[in-house]
Structures are given as structure tokens and as C-alpha cells.
Amino acid sequence: MTAPKDILSKYIAYLRLGKGLSENTSEAYADDVGKLLRFVEREKNLDVFTLTYSDLQQFLAQLCDIGIAARSQTRIVSGIKSFYRFLLAYGYVEKDPTELLESPKIGQKLPEVLSVNEINSLIDSIDLSKAEGQRNRAMLEVLYSCGLRVSELVGLKYSNIYFDEQFVIVRGKGDKQRIVPISSKAINEIRLYLPDRNSLKIKKGSEDILFLNRRGAGLTRVMVFHIIKEQAAIAGIRKKISPHSLRHSFATHLLEGGANLRAIQMMLGHESITTTEIYTHLDREFLRSEIIAHHPRNRSSDKGSRYTENE
């Protein structure tokens, strides 16, 4: 089987000679395919020639979790589709796994948000009798309590948790640090998890990483994504959620509770307040839905009721 690096070189030649694309355009396509090849290399058990639709969805979920914009994701999907058409045409694969792959919609898309009851159901559904149960419970509490990105969660250091002061130091985008308050509930769940963590044979380089897998190494973003998806199914939550859903829920619930938008911006680690302002749209949607659901002029069951303008 041809090595991935070799196939990438052949693909670039195909774009330049077969498709007549410019050098810059060909390199842009190759760069997008390179992102996919690095994803395959990180996952160890995957092969670019046997990737499935599900594997590609996981790849796109990672792009979303590390903050790549929808427009850039759309370009990457286009590049990957072109790559697999090339592989199919030249007999490297028997089936194109990108046939059903859809590009994200460009424009402002309001994120999926869990209600407080759904958050509780998600966390309460974790089976604490399993070896990873308490770790997962602590992990979800931290995600929701601090509004972390999944990359920030997997890189969270034990030495950066200040139990008595109830705050954590988070390393975010651009290697920038910020201080985020953490709830007493999340602190307690971490303390309950520590005996399990400390019983592991921790691998070199992971000694200060808080959340570890059973082999004593740090978790991957994909692993966290799978944990949350599976737990949502167990909890009976039908919404399409990801680790980012808990971050969105964190911000939305703070805003609904009256928190200052600037404070939310600081806790989320947004450089620009305009990024945080999406939650004001969410809040307006919440208010609108409440009005539609409860205002007597919007309830069809009130037709013919004794409600009058004078009441």
C-alpha cells in the first residue's frame, strides 16, 4: 500500500497536471488533506485508505472543537472530497466515504444548548461503579462549571487547580492563560477522582495532567467527544451535542442568570466581545420561546377563554 506522504505528492501532481490548478490552489488543497493525514496519524488505528464516514465526522468535530471557522471547515471538506475522488479514480479506494459528508452551514449558527435539567441528567447518568466513572463525572462537571474548550480540558494541569481558593488556571488559544472560577461541586468531584488517578501508573510527561486514561496518559479530544456522545445517549438526550455544548450551556445559563457579558467573555477566553455576543442572541431566542409558550395571545388553547383586554 502506498504511504500517505507518497499519495499526497501524487495528489498534488494530479491537481497541477490533471486539473490544471495553480501552484497556490494545489498547495491549499494539499494543506487541507495534510490536516486529515495528521488526524489519521494521531489516532494510530486509522488508515487513510479505509476511513469511514464516521471517522470523517470525528475529524470535522475536532476541527470545530479547536475553533476552526465554518467557512474554513467548508473549504477543508471540499479539499477532502476532491482527494477521495482522486483516490477512487486511481483505484486506491473502492468506495468514497465523503459522498454523504456535508459542509457546515456558513453564517451565524446558534449552538445546541442543554437545559439545566439535561446537564443534571447527563452527569447523574454516569455509572460510578465503572473504573472511569468518577473521572468522567469530574470531567463533565469541570467542563460545565468552567466553560472550557475540550483542548483546554485535556490539557488541564493538576498543579493549576486551586482547591481552597476555587479557581483554575487555564491555558487557552495562543497559549494564553486565564483564571476561571470553579464550582464547589466540581472541586468535590475532582477530589473524589484523585484516588483513582493516583492509583494509575502515570506515563512520563503526563504526571501533571489531571484527566488520564487507564494507561496513565492524557485523554484525547476525540475520546472526550465519544464519552459525551455515549453518555448523552444513555441519559436519553436526543440533541446533537459535543464537548462544546457544555461550554455553550455554561455561557447561556450565566447570561440567563444575569451575568455581565464582559465577565462571561473573560471566563470563556474570547479575545473579542463580539464573539461572546452570540449568547445575547441565544438569550433573546430563549425569551422569545418563553413568550410564545406562555403569553395568552399565543396559546391556541386560550381561544374562547374568558381573557379580555380589561382584565
PDB file of N, CA and C in Angstrom, residues 204-270:
ATOM      1  N   LYS A 204       5.381   9.028  31.611  1.00  0.00           N
ATOM      2  CA  LYS A 204       6.274  10.186  31.648  1.00  0.00           C
ATOM      3  C   LYS A 204       5.715  11.287  30.751  1.00  0.00           C
ATOM      4  N   GLY A 205       5.687  12.481  31.278  1.00  0.00           N
ATOM      5  CA  GLY A 205       5.146  13.609  30.541  1.00  0.00           C
ATOM      6  C   GLY A 205       3.701  13.920  30.887  1.00  0.00           C
ATOM      7  N   SER A 206       3.028  12.967  31.567  1.00  0.00           N
ATOM      8  CA  SER A 206       1.622  13.165  31.940  1.00  0.00           C
ATOM      9  C   SER A 206       1.440  13.320  33.444  1.00  0.00           C
ATOM     10  N   GLU A 207       2.536  13.465  34.164  1.00  0.00           N
ATOM     11  CA  GLU A 207       2.471  13.497  35.629  1.00  0.00           C
ATOM     12  C   GLU A 207       1.573  14.610  36.161  1.00  0.00           C
ATOM     13  N   ASP A 208       1.496  15.732  35.453  1.00  0.00           N
ATOM     14  CA  ASP A 208       0.729  16.876  35.947  1.00  0.00           C
ATOM     15  C   ASP A 208      -0.612  17.046  35.224  1.00  0.00           C
ATOM     16  N   ILE A 209      -0.931  16.129  34.302  1.00  0.00           N
ATOM     17  CA  ILE A 209      -2.215  16.196  33.592  1.00  0.00           C
ATOM     18  C   ILE A 209      -3.314  15.662  34.514  1.00  0.00           C
ATOM     19  N   LEU A 210      -4.401  16.383  34.646  1.00  0.00           N
ATOM     20  CA  LEU A 210      -5.452  15.984  35.588  1.00  0.00           C
ATOM     21  C   LEU A 210      -6.206  14.744  35.127  1.00  0.00           C
ATOM     22  N   PHE A 211      -6.751  14.780  33.930  1.00  0.00           N
ATOM     23  CA  PHE A 211      -7.599  13.676  33.476  1.00  0.00           C
ATOM     24  C   PHE A 211      -6.800  12.710  32.605  1.00  0.00           C
ATOM     25  N   LEU A 212      -6.703  11.463  33.085  1.00  0.00           N
ATOM     26  CA  LEU A 212      -5.883  10.448  32.428  1.00  0.00           C
ATOM     27  C   LEU A 212      -6.722   9.263  31.979  1.00  0.00           C
ATOM     28  N   ASN A 213      -6.227   8.565  30.945  1.00  0.00           N
ATOM     29  CA  ASN A 213      -6.881   7.317  30.557  1.00  0.00           C
ATOM     30  C   ASN A 213      -6.352   6.182  31.419  1.00  0.00           C
ATOM     31  N   ARG A 214      -6.854   4.990  31.181  1.00  0.00           N
ATOM     32  CA  ARG A 214      -6.486   3.860  32.053  1.00  0.00           C
ATOM     33  C   ARG A 214      -5.024   3.450  31.912  1.00  0.00           C
ATOM     34  N   ARG A 215      -4.367   3.953  30.838  1.00  0.00           N
ATOM     35  CA  ARG A 215      -2.941   3.641  30.646  1.00  0.00           C
ATOM     36  C   ARG A 215      -2.037   4.711  31.245  1.00  0.00           C
ATOM     37  N   GLY A 216      -2.657   5.700  31.909  1.00  0.00           N
ATOM     38  CA  GLY A 216      -1.862   6.718  32.584  1.00  0.00           C
ATOM     39  C   GLY A 216      -1.407   7.846  31.692  1.00  0.00           C
ATOM     40  N   ALA A 217      -2.027   7.996  30.530  1.00  0.00           N
ATOM     41  CA  ALA A 217      -1.695   9.091  29.616  1.00  0.00           C
ATOM     42  C   ALA A 217      -2.878  10.046  29.518  1.00  0.00           C
ATOM     43  N   GLY A 218      -2.626  11.230  29.000  1.00  0.00           N
ATOM     44  CA  GLY A 218      -3.698  12.205  28.862  1.00  0.00           C
ATOM     45  C   GLY A 218      -4.759  11.763  27.868  1.00  0.00           C
ATOM     46  N   LEU A 219      -5.981  12.256  28.064  1.00  0.00           N
ATOM     47  CA  LEU A 219      -7.075  11.963  27.152  1.00  0.00           C
ATOM     48  C   LEU A 219      -6.896  12.734  25.852  1.00  0.00           C
ATOM     49  N   THR A 220      -7.476  12.224  24.763  1.00  0.00           N
ATOM     50  CA  THR A 220      -7.506  12.960  23.508  1.00  0.00           C
ATOM     51  C   THR A 220      -8.849  13.674  23.382  1.00  0.00           C
ATOM     52  N   ARG A 221      -8.900  14.668  22.488  1.00  0.00           N
ATOM     53  CA  ARG A 221     -10.163  15.371  22.251  1.00  0.00           C
ATOM     54  C   ARG A 221     -11.228  14.422  21.727  1.00  0.00           C
ATOM     55  N   VAL A 222     -10.814  13.499  20.855  1.00  0.00           N
ATOM     56  CA  VAL A 222     -11.776  12.545  20.287  1.00  0.00           C
ATOM     57  C   VAL A 222     -12.360  11.650  21.378  1.00  0.00           C
ATOM     58  N   MET A 223     -11.535  11.253  22.333  1.00  0.00           N
ATOM     59  CA  MET A 223     -12.013  10.407  23.416  1.00  0.00           C
ATOM     60  C   MET A 223     -13.071  11.131  24.240  1.00  0.00           C
ATOM     61  N   VAL A 224     -12.837  12.401  24.536  1.00  0.00           N
ATOM     62  CA  VAL A 224     -13.817  13.184  25.291  1.00  0.00           C
ATOM     63  C   VAL A 224     -15.109  13.318  24.490  1.00  0.00           C
ATOM     64  N   PHE A 225     -14.981  13.551  23.187  1.00  0.00           N
ATOM     65  CA  PHE A 225     -16.144  13.658  22.307  1.00  0.00           C
ATOM     66  C   PHE A 225     -16.988  12.378  22.394  1.00  0.00           C
ATOM     67  N   HIS A 226     -16.326  11.216  22.316  1.00  0.00           N
ATOM     68  CA  HIS A 226     -17.035   9.935  22.370  1.00  0.00           C
ATOM     69  C   HIS A 226     -17.709   9.718  23.724  1.00  0.00           C
ATOM     70  N   ILE A 227     -17.005  10.066  24.785  1.00  0.00           N
ATOM     71  CA  ILE A 227     -17.556   9.900  26.129  1.00  0.00           C
ATOM     72  C   ILE A 227     -18.863  10.671  26.272  1.00  0.00           C
ATOM     73  N   ILE A 228     -18.858  11.910  25.808  1.00  0.00           N
ATOM     74  CA  ILE A 228     -20.049  12.756  25.945  1.00  0.00           C
ATOM     75  C   ILE A 228     -21.182  12.270  25.056  1.00  0.00           C
ATOM     76  N   LYS A 229     -20.855  11.866  23.826  1.00  0.00           N
ATOM     77  CA  LYS A 229     -21.894  11.350  22.927  1.00  0.00           C
ATOM     78  C   LYS A 229     -22.552  10.103  23.507  1.00  0.00           C
ATOM     79  N   GLU A 230     -21.743   9.192  24.018  1.00  0.00           N
ATOM     80  CA  GLU A 230     -22.282   7.957  24.598  1.00  0.00           C
ATOM     81  C   GLU A 230     -23.095   8.248  25.847  1.00  0.00           C
ATOM     82  N   GLN A 231     -22.615   9.172  26.662  1.00  0.00           N
ATOM     83  CA  GLN A 231     -23.330   9.489  27.897  1.00  0.00           C
ATOM     84  C   GLN A 231     -24.655  10.176  27.604  1.00  0.00           C
ATOM     85  N   ALA A 232     -24.681  11.000  26.571  1.00  0.00           N
ATOM     86  CA  ALA A 232     -25.935  11.649  26.179  1.00  0.00           C
ATOM     87  C   ALA A 232     -26.967  10.615  25.757  1.00  0.00           C
ATOM     88  N   ALA A 233     -26.521   9.594  25.027  1.00  0.00           N
ATOM     89  CA  ALA A 233     -27.430   8.531  24.600  1.00  0.00           C
ATOM     90  C   ALA A 233     -27.969   7.767  25.808  1.00  0.00           C
ATOM     91  N   ILE A 234     -27.108   7.482  26.773  1.00  0.00           N
ATOM     92  CA  ILE A 234     -27.531   6.784  27.991  1.00  0.00           C
ATOM     93  C   ILE A 234     -28.543   7.616  28.765  1.00  0.00           C
ATOM     94  N   ALA A 235     -28.323   8.940  28.787  1.00  0.00           N
ATOM     95  CA  ALA A 235     -29.210   9.841  29.531  1.00  0.00           C
ATOM     96  C   ALA A 235     -30.508  10.133  28.782  1.00  0.00           C
ATOM     97  N   GLY A 236     -30.608   9.643  27.549  1.00  0.00           N
ATOM     98  CA  GLY A 236     -31.826   9.864  26.770  1.00  0.00           C
ATOM     99  C   GLY A 236     -31.926  11.259  26.177  1.00  0.00           C
ATOM    100  N   ILE A 237     -30.780  11.926  26.017  1.00  0.00           N
ATOM    101  CA  ILE A 237     -30.756  13.265  25.426  1.00  0.00           C
ATOM    102  C   ILE A 237     -30.653  13.122  23.917  1.00  0.00           C
ATOM    103  N   ARG A 238     -31.625  13.631  23.203  1.00  0.00           N
ATOM    104  CA  ARG A 238     -31.697  13.457  21.753  1.00  0.00           C
ATOM    105  C   ARG A 238     -30.957  14.553  20.982  1.00  0.00           C
ATOM    106  N   LYS A 239     -30.589  15.615  21.640  1.00  0.00           N
ATOM    107  CA  LYS A 239     -29.886  16.705  20.961  1.00  0.00           C
ATOM    108  C   LYS A 239     -28.512  16.231  20.493  1.00  0.00           C
ATOM    109  N   LYS A 240     -28.057  16.816  19.386  1.00  0.00           N
ATOM    110  CA  LYS A 240     -26.738  16.505  18.865  1.00  0.00           C
ATOM    111  C   LYS A 240     -25.725  17.359  19.615  1.00  0.00           C
ATOM    112  N   ILE A 241     -25.022  16.744  20.554  1.00  0.00           N
ATOM    113  CA  ILE A 241     -24.133  17.525  21.408  1.00  0.00           C
ATOM    114  C   ILE A 241     -22.688  17.063  21.295  1.00  0.00           C
ATOM    115  N   SER A 242     -21.803  17.909  21.776  1.00  0.00           N
ATOM    116  CA  SER A 242     -20.364  17.661  21.787  1.00  0.00           C
ATOM    117  C   SER A 242     -19.804  18.313  23.048  1.00  0.00           C
ATOM    118  N   PRO A 243     -18.499  18.184  23.304  1.00  0.00           N
ATOM    119  CA  PRO A 243     -17.940  18.897  24.461  1.00  0.00           C
ATOM    120  C   PRO A 243     -18.238  20.386  24.435  1.00  0.00           C
ATOM    121  N   HIS A 244     -18.311  20.964  23.230  1.00  0.00           N
ATOM    122  CA  HIS A 244     -18.587  22.393  23.109  1.00  0.00           C
ATOM    123  C   HIS A 244     -19.992  22.744  23.597  1.00  0.00           C
ATOM    124  N   SER A 245     -20.900  21.760  23.591  1.00  0.00           N
ATOM    125  CA  SER A 245     -22.269  22.022  24.049  1.00  0.00           C
ATOM    126  C   SER A 245     -22.282  22.424  25.524  1.00  0.00           C
ATOM    127  N   LEU A 246     -21.394  21.827  26.325  1.00  0.00           N
ATOM    128  CA  LEU A 246     -21.340  22.183  27.741  1.00  0.00           C
ATOM    129  C   LEU A 246     -20.769  23.580  27.927  1.00  0.00           C
ATOM    130  N   ARG A 247     -19.845  23.962  27.063  1.00  0.00           N
ATOM    131  CA  ARG A 247     -19.296  25.324  27.101  1.00  0.00           C
ATOM    132  C   ARG A 247     -20.377  26.336  26.726  1.00  0.00           C
ATOM    133  N   HIS A 248     -21.145  26.040  25.677  1.00  0.00           N
ATOM    134  CA  HIS A 248     -22.238  26.919  25.275  1.00  0.00           C
ATOM    135  C   HIS A 248     -23.298  27.011  26.367  1.00  0.00           C
ATOM    136  N   SER A 249     -23.587  25.873  26.986  1.00  0.00           N
ATOM    137  CA  SER A 249     -24.597  25.860  28.045  1.00  0.00           C
ATOM    138  C   SER A 249     -24.138  26.686  29.238  1.00  0.00           C
ATOM    139  N   PHE A 250     -22.863  26.565  29.592  1.00  0.00           N
ATOM    140  CA  PHE A 250     -22.258  27.351  30.675  1.00  0.00           C
ATOM    141  C   PHE A 250     -22.507  28.844  30.449  1.00  0.00           C
ATOM    142  N   ALA A 251     -22.168  29.323  29.238  1.00  0.00           N
ATOM    143  CA  ALA A 251     -22.303  30.751  28.945  1.00  0.00           C
ATOM    144  C   ALA A 251     -23.758  31.189  28.902  1.00  0.00           C
ATOM    145  N   THR A 252     -24.599  30.365  28.295  1.00  0.00           N
ATOM    146  CA  THR A 252     -26.013  30.713  28.167  1.00  0.00           C
ATOM    147  C   THR A 252     -26.696  30.776  29.525  1.00  0.00           C
ATOM    148  N   HIS A 253     -26.417  29.818  30.387  1.00  0.00           N
ATOM    149  CA  HIS A 253     -27.049  29.796  31.706  1.00  0.00           C
ATOM    150  C   HIS A 253     -26.563  30.976  32.554  1.00  0.00           C
ATOM    151  N   LEU A 254     -25.299  31.360  32.393  1.00  0.00           N
ATOM    152  CA  LEU A 254     -24.805  32.544  33.108  1.00  0.00           C
ATOM    153  C   LEU A 254     -25.548  33.798  32.649  1.00  0.00           C
ATOM    154  N   LEU A 255     -25.714  33.938  31.343  1.00  0.00           N
ATOM    155  CA  LEU A 255     -26.384  35.118  30.807  1.00  0.00           C
ATOM    156  C   LEU A 255     -27.846  35.160  31.238  1.00  0.00           C
ATOM    157  N   GLU A 256     -28.504  34.009  31.193  1.00  0.00           N
ATOM    158  CA  GLU A 256     -29.902  33.937  31.624  1.00  0.00           C
ATOM    159  C   GLU A 256     -30.033  34.285  33.102  1.00  0.00           C
ATOM    160  N   GLY A 257     -28.977  33.979  33.869  1.00  0.00           N
ATOM    161  CA  GLY A 257     -28.997  34.276  35.300  1.00  0.00           C
ATOM    162  C   GLY A 257     -28.615  35.703  35.626  1.00  0.00           C
ATOM    163  N   GLY A 258     -28.281  36.503  34.589  1.00  0.00           N
ATOM    164  CA  GLY A 258     -27.987  37.910  34.809  1.00  0.00           C
ATOM    165  C   GLY A 258     -26.523  38.273  34.843  1.00  0.00           C
ATOM    166  N   ALA A 259     -25.636  37.350  34.460  1.00  0.00           N
ATOM    167  CA  ALA A 259     -24.200  37.638  34.489  1.00  0.00           C
ATOM    168  C   ALA A 259     -23.842  38.691  33.447  1.00  0.00           C
ATOM    169  N   ASN A 260     -22.814  39.471  33.728  1.00  0.00           N
ATOM    170  CA  ASN A 260     -22.322  40.512  32.837  1.00  0.00           C
ATOM    171  C   ASN A 260     -21.616  39.871  31.636  1.00  0.00           C
ATOM    172  N   LEU A 261     -21.895  40.396  30.438  1.00  0.00           N
ATOM    173  CA  LEU A 261     -21.326  39.825  29.221  1.00  0.00           C
ATOM    174  C   LEU A 261     -19.799  39.906  29.220  1.00  0.00           C
ATOM    175  N   ARG A 262     -19.256  40.974  29.758  1.00  0.00           N
ATOM    176  CA  ARG A 262     -17.808  41.134  29.829  1.00  0.00           C
ATOM    177  C   ARG A 262     -17.181  40.060  30.718  1.00  0.00           C
ATOM    178  N   ALA A 263     -17.851  39.741  31.823  1.00  0.00           N
ATOM    179  CA  ALA A 263     -17.349  38.690  32.720  1.00  0.00           C
ATOM    180  C   ALA A 263     -17.370  37.335  32.017  1.00  0.00           C
ATOM    181  N   ILE A 264     -18.436  37.080  31.251  1.00  0.00           N
ATOM    182  CA  ILE A 264     -18.529  35.828  30.507  1.00  0.00           C
ATOM    183  C   ILE A 264     -17.418  35.751  29.466  1.00  0.00           C
ATOM    184  N   GLN A 265     -17.144  36.881  28.802  1.00  0.00           N
ATOM    185  CA  GLN A 265     -16.062  36.934  27.815  1.00  0.00           C
ATOM    186  C   GLN A 265     -14.727  36.542  28.451  1.00  0.00           C
ATOM    187  N   MET A 266     -14.452  37.054  29.619  1.00  0.00           N
ATOM    188  CA  MET A 266     -13.194  36.766  30.302  1.00  0.00           C
ATOM    189  C   MET A 266     -13.098  35.302  30.689  1.00  0.00           C
ATOM    190  N   MET A 267     -14.217  34.726  31.170  1.00  0.00           N
ATOM    191  CA  MET A 267     -14.202  33.322  31.586  1.00  0.00           C
ATOM    192  C   MET A 267     -14.052  32.382  30.400  1.00  0.00           C
ATOM    193  N   LEU A 268     -14.640  32.752  29.259  1.00  0.00           N
ATOM    194  CA  LEU A 268     -14.536  31.915  28.060  1.00  0.00           C
ATOM    195  C   LEU A 268     -13.200  32.078  27.352  1.00  0.00           C
ATOM    196  N   GLY A 269     -12.509  33.191  27.615  1.00  0.00           N
ATOM    197  CA  GLY A 269     -11.235  33.424  26.952  1.00  0.00           C
ATOM    198  C   GLY A 269     -11.390  33.953  25.543  1.00  0.00           C
ATOM    199  N   HIS A 270     -12.510  34.643  25.256  1.00  0.00           N
ATOM    200  CA  HIS A 270     -12.704  35.258  23.944  1.00  0.00           C
ATOM    201  C   HIS A 270     -11.895  36.543  23.861  1.00  0.00           C
TER     202      HIS A 270
END
